[in-house]
PDB file of C-alpha atoms in Angstrom:
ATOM      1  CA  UNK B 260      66.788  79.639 110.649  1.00 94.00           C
ATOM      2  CA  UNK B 261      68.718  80.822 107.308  1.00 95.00           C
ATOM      3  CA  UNK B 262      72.203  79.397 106.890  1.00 97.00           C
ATOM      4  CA  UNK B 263      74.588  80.081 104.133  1.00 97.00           C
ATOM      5  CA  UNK B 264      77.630  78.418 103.860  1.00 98.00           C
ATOM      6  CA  UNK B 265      80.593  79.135 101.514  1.00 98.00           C
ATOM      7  CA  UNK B 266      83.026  76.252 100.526  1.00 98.00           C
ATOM      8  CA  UNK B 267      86.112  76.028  97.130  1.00 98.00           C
ATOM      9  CA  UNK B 268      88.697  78.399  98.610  1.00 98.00           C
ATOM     10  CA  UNK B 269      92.053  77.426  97.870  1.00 98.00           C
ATOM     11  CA  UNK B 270      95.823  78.574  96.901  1.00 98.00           C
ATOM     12  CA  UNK B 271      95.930  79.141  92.943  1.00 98.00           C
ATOM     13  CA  UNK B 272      98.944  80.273  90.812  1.00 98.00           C
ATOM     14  CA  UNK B 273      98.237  84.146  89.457  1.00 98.00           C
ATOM     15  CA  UNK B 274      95.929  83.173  86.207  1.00 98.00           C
ATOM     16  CA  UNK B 275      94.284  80.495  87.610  1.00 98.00           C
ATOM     17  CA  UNK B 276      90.592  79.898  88.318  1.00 98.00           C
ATOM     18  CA  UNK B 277      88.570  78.822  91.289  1.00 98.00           C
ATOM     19  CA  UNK B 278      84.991  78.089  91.739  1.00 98.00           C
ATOM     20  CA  UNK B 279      83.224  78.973  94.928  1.00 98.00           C
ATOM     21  CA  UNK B 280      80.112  77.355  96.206  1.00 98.00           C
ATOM     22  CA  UNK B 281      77.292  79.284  98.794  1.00 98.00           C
ATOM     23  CA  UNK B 282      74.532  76.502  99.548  1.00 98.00           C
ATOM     24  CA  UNK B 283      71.523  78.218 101.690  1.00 97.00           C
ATOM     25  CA  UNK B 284      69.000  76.704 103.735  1.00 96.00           C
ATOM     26  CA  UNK B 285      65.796  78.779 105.463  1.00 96.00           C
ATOM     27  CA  UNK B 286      65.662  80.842 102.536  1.00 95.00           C
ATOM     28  CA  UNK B 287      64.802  80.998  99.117  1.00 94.00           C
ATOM     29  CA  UNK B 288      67.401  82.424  96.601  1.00 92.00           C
ATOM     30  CA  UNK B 289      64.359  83.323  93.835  1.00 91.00           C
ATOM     31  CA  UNK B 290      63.193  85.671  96.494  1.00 94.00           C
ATOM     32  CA  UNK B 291      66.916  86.825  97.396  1.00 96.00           C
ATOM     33  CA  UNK B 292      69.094  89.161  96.591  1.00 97.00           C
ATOM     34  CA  UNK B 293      72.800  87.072  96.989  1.00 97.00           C
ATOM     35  CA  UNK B 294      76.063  88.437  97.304  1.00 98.00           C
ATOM     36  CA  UNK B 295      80.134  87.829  97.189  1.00 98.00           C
ATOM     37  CA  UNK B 296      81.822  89.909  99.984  1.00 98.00           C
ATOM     38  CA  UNK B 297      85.935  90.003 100.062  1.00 98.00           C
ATOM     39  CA  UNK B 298      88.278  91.454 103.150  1.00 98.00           C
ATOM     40  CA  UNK B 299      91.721  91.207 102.328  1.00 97.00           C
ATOM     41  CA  UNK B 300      94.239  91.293 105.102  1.00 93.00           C
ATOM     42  CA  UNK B 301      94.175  94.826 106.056  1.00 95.00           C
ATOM     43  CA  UNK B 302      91.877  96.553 103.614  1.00 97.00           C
ATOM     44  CA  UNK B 303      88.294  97.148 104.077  1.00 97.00           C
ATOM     45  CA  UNK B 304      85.263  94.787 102.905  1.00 98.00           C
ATOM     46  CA  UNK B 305      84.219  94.979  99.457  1.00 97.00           C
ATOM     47  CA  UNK B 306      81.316  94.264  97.931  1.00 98.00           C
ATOM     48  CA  UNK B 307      82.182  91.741  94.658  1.00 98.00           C
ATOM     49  CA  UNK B 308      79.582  90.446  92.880  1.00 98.00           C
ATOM     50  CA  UNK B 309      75.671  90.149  93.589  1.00 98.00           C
ATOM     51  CA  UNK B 310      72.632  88.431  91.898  1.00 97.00           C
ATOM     52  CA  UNK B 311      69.138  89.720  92.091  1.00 96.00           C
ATOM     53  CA  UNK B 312      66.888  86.645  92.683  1.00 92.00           C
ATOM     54  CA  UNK B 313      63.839  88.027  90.916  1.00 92.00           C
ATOM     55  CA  UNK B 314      65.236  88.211  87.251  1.00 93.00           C
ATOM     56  CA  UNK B 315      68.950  86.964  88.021  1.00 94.00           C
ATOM     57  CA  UNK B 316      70.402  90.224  87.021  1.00 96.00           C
ATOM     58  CA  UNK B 317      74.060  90.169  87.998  1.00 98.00           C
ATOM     59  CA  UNK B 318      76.103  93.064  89.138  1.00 97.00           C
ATOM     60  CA  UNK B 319      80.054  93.444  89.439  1.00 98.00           C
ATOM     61  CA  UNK B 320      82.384  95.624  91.195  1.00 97.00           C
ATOM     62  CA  UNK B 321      84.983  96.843  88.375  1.00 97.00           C
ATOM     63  CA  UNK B 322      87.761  95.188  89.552  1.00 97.00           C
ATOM     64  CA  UNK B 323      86.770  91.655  88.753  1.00 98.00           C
ATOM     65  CA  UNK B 324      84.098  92.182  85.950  1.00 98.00           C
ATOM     66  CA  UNK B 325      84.647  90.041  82.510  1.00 98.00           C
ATOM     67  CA  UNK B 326      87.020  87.736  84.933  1.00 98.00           C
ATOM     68  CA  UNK B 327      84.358  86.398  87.777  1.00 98.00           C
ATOM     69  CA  UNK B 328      81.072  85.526  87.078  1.00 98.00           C
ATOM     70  CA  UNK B 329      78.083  84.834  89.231  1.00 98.00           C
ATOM     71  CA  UNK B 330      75.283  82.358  89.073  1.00 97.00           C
ATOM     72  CA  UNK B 331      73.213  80.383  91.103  1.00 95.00           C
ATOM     73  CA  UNK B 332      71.136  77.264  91.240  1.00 95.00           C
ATOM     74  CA  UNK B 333      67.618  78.015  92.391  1.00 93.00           C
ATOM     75  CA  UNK B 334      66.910  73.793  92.522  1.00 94.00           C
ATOM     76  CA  UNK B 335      69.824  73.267  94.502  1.00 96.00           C
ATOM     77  CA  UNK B 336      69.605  76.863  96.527  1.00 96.00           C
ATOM     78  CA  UNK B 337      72.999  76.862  95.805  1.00 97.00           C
ATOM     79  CA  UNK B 338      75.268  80.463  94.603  1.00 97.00           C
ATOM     80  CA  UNK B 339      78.433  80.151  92.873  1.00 98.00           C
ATOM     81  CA  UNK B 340      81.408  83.075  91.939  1.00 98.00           C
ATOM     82  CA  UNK B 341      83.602  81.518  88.627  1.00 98.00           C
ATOM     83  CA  UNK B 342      86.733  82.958  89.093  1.00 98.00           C
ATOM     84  CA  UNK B 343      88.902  83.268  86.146  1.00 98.00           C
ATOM     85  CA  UNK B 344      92.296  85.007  85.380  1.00 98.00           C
ATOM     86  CA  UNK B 345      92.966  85.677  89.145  1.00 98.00           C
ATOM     87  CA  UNK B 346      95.528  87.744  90.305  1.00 97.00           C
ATOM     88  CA  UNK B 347      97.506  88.534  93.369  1.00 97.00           C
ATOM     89  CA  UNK B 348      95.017  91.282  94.446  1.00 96.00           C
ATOM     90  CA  UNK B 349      92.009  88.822  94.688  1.00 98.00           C
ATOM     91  CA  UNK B 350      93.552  87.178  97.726  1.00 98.00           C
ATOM     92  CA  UNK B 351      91.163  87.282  99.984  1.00 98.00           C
ATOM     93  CA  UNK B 352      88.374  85.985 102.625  1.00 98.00           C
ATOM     94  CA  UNK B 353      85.341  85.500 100.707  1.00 98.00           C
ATOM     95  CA  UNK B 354      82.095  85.555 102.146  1.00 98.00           C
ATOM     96  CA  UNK B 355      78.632  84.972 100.776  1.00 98.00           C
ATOM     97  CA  UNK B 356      75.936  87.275 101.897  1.00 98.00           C
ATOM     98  CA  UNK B 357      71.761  86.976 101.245  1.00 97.00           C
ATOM     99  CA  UNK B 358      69.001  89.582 101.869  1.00 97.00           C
ATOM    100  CA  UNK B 359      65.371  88.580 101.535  1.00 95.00           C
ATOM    101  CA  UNK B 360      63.255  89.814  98.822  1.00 92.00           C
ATOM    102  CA  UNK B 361      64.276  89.255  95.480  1.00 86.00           C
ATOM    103  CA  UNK B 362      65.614  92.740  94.933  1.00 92.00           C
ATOM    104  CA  UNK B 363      69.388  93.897  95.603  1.00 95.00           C
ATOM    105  CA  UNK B 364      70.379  97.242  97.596  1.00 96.00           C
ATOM    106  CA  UNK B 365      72.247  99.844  95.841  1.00 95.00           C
ATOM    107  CA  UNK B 366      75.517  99.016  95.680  1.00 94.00           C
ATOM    108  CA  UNK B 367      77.115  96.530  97.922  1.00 96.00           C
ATOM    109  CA  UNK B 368      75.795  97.820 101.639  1.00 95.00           C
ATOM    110  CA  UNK B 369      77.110  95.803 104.510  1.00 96.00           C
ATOM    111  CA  UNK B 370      74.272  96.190 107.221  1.00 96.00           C
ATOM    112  CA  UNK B 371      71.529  95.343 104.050  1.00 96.00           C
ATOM    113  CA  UNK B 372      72.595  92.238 103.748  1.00 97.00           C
ATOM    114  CA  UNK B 373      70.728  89.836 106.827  1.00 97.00           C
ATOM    115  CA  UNK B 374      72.750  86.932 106.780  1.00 97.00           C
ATOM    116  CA  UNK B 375      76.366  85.927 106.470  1.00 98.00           C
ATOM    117  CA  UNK B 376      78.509  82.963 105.774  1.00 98.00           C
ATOM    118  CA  UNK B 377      81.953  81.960 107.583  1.00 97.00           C
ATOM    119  CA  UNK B 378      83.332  82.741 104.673  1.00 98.00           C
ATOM    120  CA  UNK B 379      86.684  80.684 102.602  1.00 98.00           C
ATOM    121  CA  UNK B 380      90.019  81.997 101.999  1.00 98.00           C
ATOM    122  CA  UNK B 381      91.335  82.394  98.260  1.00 98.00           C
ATOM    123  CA  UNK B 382      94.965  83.019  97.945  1.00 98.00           C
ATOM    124  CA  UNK B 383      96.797  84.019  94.567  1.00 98.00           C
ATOM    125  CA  UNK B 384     100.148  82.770  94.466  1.00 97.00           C
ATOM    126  CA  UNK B 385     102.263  84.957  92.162  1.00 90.00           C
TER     127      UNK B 385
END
């Protein structure tokens, strides 16, 4: 059974920085392709940043690339999103997403990634 399970949301002032944590189990994230998901309150998912287990190449939607970066921790099967210089439009649920393989889909396709998190809420307070 493959579990992943997001924790570090929190309420930030606009400019501040969070760190949030994915730790899997039932799968290995060298042989995954790992994602960030966001929903803000009525707006549609969106793909944020992902992390090809393979190489650990790292791919970011526009809006948060040279401000978020991912990583992850292949000992500790852990995923991480560094979030730096937030701002009122990163509020969000975050979710952490995982599809087997070691290569990423194009893009950030919902139904390719196999298996979700609860997700954590980040809120921007500006």
């Amino acid at each position: 059974q493959v579990l992943v399970e997001e924790s570090g949301g929190d309420s930030v002032q606009a400019g501040g920085s969070l760190r949030l944590s994915c730790a899997a189990s039932g799968i290995a994230m060298d042989d995954a392709c790992m994602a960030w998901f966001r929903q803000a309150p009525g707006k549609a998912l969106e793909g944020v940043a992902k992390i090809r287990g393979v190489d650990g190449a790292k791919y970011y939607v526009d809006s948060v690339r040279g401000r978020f970066t991912i990583s992850q921790d292949n000992a500790k099967n852990t995923m991480y999103l560094e979030m730096n210089g937030l701002e009122a439009g990163d509020t969000a649920w975050y979710s952490c997403a995982a599809v087997s393989g070691g290569y990423c889909p194009v893009g950030f396709p919902r139904a390719q990634f196999t298996y979700w998190g609860h997700g954590t809420q980040v809120t921007v307070l500006s």
